[in-house]
Amino acid sequence: MAFATTKDGVKIYFKDWGDKNAQPIVFHHGWPLTADDWDNQMLFFLAQGYRVIATDRRGHGRSDQVSEGHDMDHYAADVNAVVEMLDLKNAIHIGHSTGGGQVARYVAKYGQPQGRVAKAVLISSVPPLMIKTKNNPEGTPVEVFDGFRSALAANRAQFYIDVASGPFYGFNRKDAVISQGTIQNWWRQGMMGSAKAHYEGIKAFSETDQTEDLKAIQIPVLVMQGDDDQVVPYKDAAVMQDKLLKNSTMIIYPGYPHGMHTVHADVINKDILQFIRK
């Protein structure tokens, strides 16, 4: 198993497949998952000749279950530790949901100033800000996130079944084609991680204002989201990202759910490949 050690001594697990001289693609997973959420994409882009890398966020999966540092600043710094260890250059960073916030913070603070990134992709991502505030009146009320925290603390195992079998993949919609394996794999990944990291991660993905991160990004960014995303409302996410980014392309997919990179991987992979090859 491969690990990078951060400046505060945390071991971050990563997968690294393919030709070390090929252009690297780095994948950033959503809450509360792991690098395994990208298995489909990693195999697809590996077959296209890319080097593919995915990490487990601190407190998630096989990375250290540390008590502290469950915030976007640490998440981005942890990615930077992996990137510097592998000396990745001309990289493409792809993030889903919370991973999209991680990409935005990493690119703005580390990757772009260091000249290490070529392009980025935000899939169903949380920036600029999820929570409802005085300055973000269309956001999601804090009570929703308090409900997530209460359900996690009360019975994390059942909560994760409910999320995966319901809104995450749109399996609660009429005529949805339900994959029990996908539900079980989501649950498996979630239960590998730390309850504390997942609990505190809710605040990180919902309350971190990443407006300035998006404004700072100069590289080309592909923004992708489904208009039936029941987890991250697309009008407050993808649409706002496209407005704030200087060099973006946006695709809104009719009827697609939050976890569209899994249940519609054939479409999403093709569109990302086209963007990368431009």
Short mmCIF file of C-alpha atoms in Angstrom, two decimals:
data_model
loop_
_atom_site.label_atom_id
_atom_site.label_comp_id
_atom_site.label_asym_id
_atom_site.label_seq_id
_atom_site.Cartn_x
_atom_site.Cartn_y
_atom_site.Cartn_z
CA MET A 1 0.00 0.00 0.00
CA ALA A 2 1.28 3.47 -0.93
CA PHE A 3 1.19 6.44 1.43
CA ALA A 4 2.36 10.04 1.48
CA THR A 5 3.06 11.70 4.83
CA THR A 6 1.74 15.21 5.39
CA LYS A 7 3.49 18.01 7.27
CA ASP A 8 1.40 17.22 10.36
CA GLY A 9 2.35 13.53 10.19
CA VAL A 10 -0.78 12.05 8.62
CA LYS A 11 -0.41 9.12 6.23
CA ILE A 12 -2.54 9.61 3.11
CA TYR A 13 -3.26 6.50 1.06
CA PHE A 14 -3.15 6.68 -2.72
CA LYS A 15 -3.40 4.46 -5.80
CA ASP A 16 -1.06 5.18 -8.70
CA TRP A 17 -1.58 3.19 -11.90
CA GLY A 18 -0.05 3.48 -15.36
CA ASP A 19 2.98 4.81 -17.19
CA LYS A 20 4.84 7.27 -14.95
CA ASN A 21 5.66 9.35 -18.04
CA ALA A 22 2.01 9.70 -19.10
CA GLN A 23 -0.11 12.75 -18.28
CA PRO A 24 -1.50 12.28 -14.76
CA ILE A 25 -5.16 12.48 -13.77
CA VAL A 26 -5.82 12.87 -10.04
CA PHE A 27 -9.24 11.90 -8.67
CA HIS A 28 -10.81 13.38 -5.53
CA HIS A 29 -13.71 11.46 -3.97
CA GLY A 30 -16.89 12.67 -2.32
CA TRP A 31 -18.06 12.38 1.28
CA PRO A 32 -17.77 9.84 2.98
CA LEU A 33 -16.18 7.64 0.33
CA THR A 34 -12.69 6.57 -0.77
CA ALA A 35 -10.46 6.35 -3.83
CA ASP A 36 -12.44 3.21 -4.75
CA ASP A 37 -15.33 5.41 -5.86
CA TRP A 38 -13.27 6.14 -8.98
CA ASP A 39 -12.55 2.55 -10.05
CA ASN A 40 -14.60 2.90 -13.24
CA GLN A 41 -12.92 6.15 -14.26
CA MET A 42 -9.45 4.96 -13.33
CA LEU A 43 -9.74 1.86 -15.51
CA PHE A 44 -11.27 3.88 -18.36
CA PHE A 45 -8.62 6.61 -18.42
CA LEU A 46 -5.81 4.11 -17.83
CA ALA A 47 -6.95 2.36 -21.01
CA GLN A 48 -6.78 5.74 -22.79
CA GLY A 49 -3.09 6.03 -21.94
CA TYR A 50 -3.20 8.29 -18.87
CA ARG A 51 -1.53 7.82 -15.50
CA VAL A 52 -4.30 7.68 -12.90
CA ILE A 53 -4.02 8.52 -9.20
CA ALA A 54 -6.66 8.60 -6.47
CA THR A 55 -6.35 9.32 -2.77
CA ASP A 56 -8.29 8.53 0.39
CA ARG A 57 -9.00 11.79 2.23
CA ARG A 58 -7.66 11.97 5.80
CA GLY A 59 -9.94 10.00 8.11
CA HIS A 60 -11.44 8.17 5.13
CA GLY A 61 -10.72 4.70 3.80
CA ARG A 62 -7.13 3.58 4.33
CA SER A 63 -5.69 6.96 5.34
CA ASP A 64 -4.95 7.66 9.00
CA GLN A 65 -8.03 8.14 11.18
CA VAL A 66 -6.65 11.23 12.87
CA SER A 67 -8.68 13.32 15.28
CA GLU A 68 -8.02 16.74 13.74
CA GLY A 69 -7.76 18.53 10.40
CA HIS A 70 -11.10 17.71 8.83
CA ASP A 71 -11.41 20.92 6.80
CA MET A 72 -10.75 22.10 3.25
CA ASP A 73 -7.37 23.62 4.08
CA HIS A 74 -6.04 20.32 5.39
CA TYR A 75 -7.71 18.36 2.59
CA ALA A 76 -5.93 20.51 -0.01
CA ALA A 77 -2.60 20.38 1.82
CA ASP A 78 -2.88 16.59 2.00
CA VAL A 79 -3.38 16.41 -1.77
CA ASN A 80 -0.36 18.63 -2.21
CA ALA A 81 1.72 16.19 -0.15
CA VAL A 82 0.82 13.38 -2.55
CA VAL A 83 1.41 15.55 -5.64
CA GLU A 84 4.83 16.68 -4.40
CA MET A 85 5.86 13.16 -3.40
CA LEU A 86 5.00 11.90 -6.90
CA ASP A 87 6.25 15.15 -8.53
CA LEU A 88 3.15 15.37 -10.72
CA LYS A 89 3.21 17.96 -13.51
CA ASN A 90 0.70 18.98 -16.19
CA ALA A 91 -1.93 17.17 -14.15
CA ILE A 92 -5.69 17.08 -14.53
CA HIS A 93 -7.63 17.12 -11.24
CA ILE A 94 -11.14 15.69 -11.14
CA GLY A 95 -13.35 16.02 -8.07
CA HIS A 96 -16.84 14.85 -7.17
CA SER A 97 -19.01 16.61 -4.56
CA THR A 98 -16.75 17.35 -1.54
CA GLY A 99 -13.87 16.28 -3.77
CA GLY A 100 -14.77 19.18 -6.06
CA GLY A 101 -14.27 21.56 -3.17
CA GLN A 102 -10.97 19.87 -2.48
CA VAL A 103 -9.94 20.38 -6.12
CA ALA A 104 -10.89 24.06 -6.05
CA ARG A 105 -8.91 24.74 -2.88
CA TYR A 106 -5.91 22.68 -4.06
CA VAL A 107 -5.76 24.29 -7.51
CA ALA A 108 -6.14 27.84 -6.17
CA LYS A 109 -3.69 27.48 -3.28
CA TYR A 110 -1.09 24.99 -4.53
CA GLY A 111 -1.44 23.50 -8.00
CA GLN A 112 -1.85 26.67 -10.02
CA PRO A 113 0.82 28.77 -8.22
CA GLN A 114 3.25 25.84 -8.55
CA GLY A 115 2.42 25.38 -12.24
CA ARG A 116 1.50 21.73 -11.72
CA VAL A 117 -2.06 21.69 -13.09
CA ALA A 118 -3.32 21.79 -16.67
CA LYS A 119 -7.09 21.43 -16.29
CA ALA A 120 -9.74 20.58 -13.70
CA VAL A 121 -13.15 18.94 -13.66
CA LEU A 122 -15.86 19.61 -11.07
CA ILE A 123 -18.59 16.94 -10.92
CA SER A 124 -21.70 17.60 -8.78
CA SER A 125 -19.43 19.72 -6.62
CA VAL A 126 -20.12 21.71 -3.45
CA PRO A 127 -18.54 25.14 -4.22
CA PRO A 128 -19.05 27.98 -3.86
CA LEU A 129 -21.14 27.52 -0.67
CA MET A 130 -23.88 25.08 0.26
CA ILE A 131 -25.28 26.47 3.51
CA LYS A 132 -27.93 29.19 3.68
CA THR A 133 -26.58 32.45 5.07
CA LYS A 134 -27.46 36.13 4.94
CA ASN A 135 -25.24 36.47 1.87
CA ASN A 136 -26.34 33.12 0.42
CA PRO A 137 -30.13 33.16 0.90
CA GLU A 138 -30.76 30.39 -1.66
CA GLY A 139 -28.52 27.93 0.20
CA THR A 140 -29.52 24.82 2.13
CA PRO A 141 -30.68 25.50 5.72
CA VAL A 142 -28.31 24.42 8.49
CA GLU A 143 -31.08 22.21 9.88
CA VAL A 144 -30.57 19.85 6.93
CA PHE A 145 -26.91 19.36 7.81
CA ASP A 146 -27.76 19.09 11.51
CA GLY A 147 -30.04 16.23 10.47
CA PHE A 148 -27.13 14.54 8.70
CA ARG A 149 -25.01 14.84 11.84
CA SER A 150 -27.76 13.49 14.09
CA ALA A 151 -28.42 10.51 11.82
CA LEU A 152 -24.70 9.74 11.55
CA ALA A 153 -24.19 9.89 15.31
CA ALA A 154 -27.29 7.81 16.04
CA ASN A 155 -26.72 4.98 13.55
CA ARG A 156 -24.07 5.60 10.93
CA ALA A 157 -24.48 2.18 9.32
CA GLN A 158 -28.20 2.65 8.69
CA PHE A 159 -27.76 6.27 7.61
CA TYR A 160 -25.28 5.22 4.93
CA ILE A 161 -27.65 2.58 3.60
CA ASP A 162 -30.42 5.18 3.44
CA VAL A 163 -28.27 7.72 1.56
CA ALA A 164 -26.93 5.24 -0.98
CA SER A 165 -30.29 3.57 -1.63
CA GLY A 166 -32.11 6.92 -1.83
CA PRO A 167 -31.02 10.37 -3.02
CA PHE A 168 -27.33 9.85 -3.82
CA TYR A 169 -27.91 7.84 -7.00
CA GLY A 170 -31.55 8.81 -7.49
CA PHE A 171 -32.63 5.27 -6.61
CA ASN A 172 -35.65 6.80 -4.84
CA ARG A 173 -37.04 8.05 -8.16
CA LYS A 174 -39.84 6.27 -10.00
CA ASP A 175 -38.55 3.82 -12.63
CA ALA A 176 -34.96 4.09 -11.35
CA VAL A 177 -32.76 1.13 -12.28
CA ILE A 178 -31.44 0.15 -8.86
CA SER A 179 -28.04 -1.51 -8.44
CA GLN A 180 -27.71 -3.32 -5.11
CA GLY A 181 -23.98 -3.70 -5.70
CA THR A 182 -23.59 0.08 -6.05
CA ILE A 183 -25.48 0.60 -2.77
CA GLN A 184 -23.35 -1.96 -0.95
CA ASN A 185 -20.12 -0.53 -2.36
CA TRP A 186 -21.08 2.98 -1.17
CA TRP A 187 -21.84 1.57 2.29
CA ARG A 188 -18.59 -0.43 2.33
CA GLN A 189 -16.50 2.63 1.53
CA GLY A 190 -18.29 4.79 4.06
CA MET A 191 -17.91 2.31 6.89
CA MET A 192 -14.15 2.02 6.25
CA GLY A 193 -13.67 5.58 7.46
CA SER A 194 -13.73 7.40 10.78
CA ALA A 195 -17.07 8.49 12.22
CA LYS A 196 -15.39 11.62 13.60
CA ALA A 197 -13.89 12.55 10.23
CA HIS A 198 -17.25 12.05 8.53
CA TYR A 199 -19.12 13.99 11.22
CA GLU A 200 -16.77 16.98 11.00
CA GLY A 201 -16.57 16.68 7.23
CA ILE A 202 -20.22 17.72 7.00
CA LYS A 203 -19.25 21.18 8.24
CA ALA A 204 -16.30 21.25 5.82
CA PHE A 205 -18.37 20.54 2.73
CA SER A 206 -21.39 22.64 3.70
CA GLU A 207 -19.94 25.75 5.37
CA THR A 208 -16.69 26.43 3.49
CA ASP A 209 -17.09 29.50 1.29
CA GLN A 210 -15.01 28.83 -1.82
CA THR A 211 -16.01 31.86 -3.84
CA GLU A 212 -12.48 33.23 -3.82
CA ASP A 213 -11.02 29.84 -4.78
CA LEU A 214 -13.18 29.75 -7.89
CA LYS A 215 -12.38 33.35 -8.81
CA ALA A 216 -8.65 32.65 -8.53
CA ILE A 217 -8.60 29.69 -10.90
CA GLN A 218 -7.28 30.54 -14.37
CA ILE A 219 -6.92 27.08 -15.94
CA PRO A 220 -9.72 25.51 -18.04
CA VAL A 221 -12.40 23.87 -15.89
CA LEU A 222 -15.21 21.54 -16.93
CA VAL A 223 -18.29 21.93 -14.71
CA MET A 224 -20.72 18.98 -14.76
CA GLN A 225 -23.93 18.34 -12.83
CA GLY A 226 -27.33 16.72 -13.14
CA ASP A 227 -30.47 18.80 -12.78
CA ASP A 228 -31.98 16.08 -10.56
CA ASP A 229 -29.18 16.25 -7.99
CA GLN A 230 -30.98 15.83 -4.64
CA VAL A 231 -27.82 16.32 -2.57
CA VAL A 232 -26.21 19.47 -4.04
CA PRO A 233 -28.74 21.74 -5.81
CA TYR A 234 -27.27 22.48 -9.23
CA LYS A 235 -28.43 26.11 -9.43
CA ASP A 236 -26.40 26.91 -6.30
CA ALA A 237 -23.44 24.80 -7.44
CA ALA A 238 -22.64 24.22 -11.13
CA VAL A 239 -24.40 27.36 -12.32
CA MET A 240 -22.59 29.52 -9.77
CA GLN A 241 -19.26 27.81 -10.45
CA ASP A 242 -19.61 28.60 -14.15
CA LYS A 243 -20.27 32.27 -13.32
CA LEU A 244 -17.31 32.60 -10.95
CA LEU A 245 -14.69 30.69 -12.94
CA LYS A 246 -12.74 32.62 -15.58
CA ASN A 247 -12.33 29.76 -18.07
CA SER A 248 -15.14 27.22 -17.71
CA THR A 249 -17.36 24.95 -19.77
CA MET A 250 -20.60 23.78 -18.17
CA ILE A 251 -22.73 20.72 -18.93
CA ILE A 252 -26.07 20.21 -17.14
CA TYR A 253 -27.47 16.70 -17.60
CA PRO A 254 -31.28 16.36 -17.60
CA GLY A 255 -32.48 13.90 -14.96
CA TYR A 256 -29.03 12.88 -13.72
CA PRO A 257 -28.49 12.37 -9.95
CA HIS A 258 -25.69 13.38 -7.60
CA GLY A 259 -23.66 10.20 -8.16
CA MET A 260 -23.94 10.44 -11.94
CA HIS A 261 -20.27 9.53 -12.51
CA THR A 262 -21.17 6.04 -11.27
CA VAL A 263 -24.62 5.38 -12.71
CA HIS A 264 -23.94 7.23 -15.97
CA ALA A 265 -20.22 6.58 -16.21
CA ASP A 266 -20.32 5.90 -19.95
CA VAL A 267 -21.58 9.43 -20.69
CA ILE A 268 -19.53 11.24 -18.05
CA ASN A 269 -16.26 9.51 -19.00
CA LYS A 270 -16.73 10.35 -22.67
CA ASP A 271 -17.42 14.02 -21.96
CA ILE A 272 -14.40 14.32 -19.63
CA LEU A 273 -12.17 12.68 -22.22
CA GLN A 274 -13.33 15.12 -24.88
CA PHE A 275 -12.60 18.06 -22.56
CA ILE A 276 -9.15 16.73 -21.65
CA ARG A 277 -8.19 16.19 -25.29
CA LYS A 278 -9.19 19.67 -26.47
#
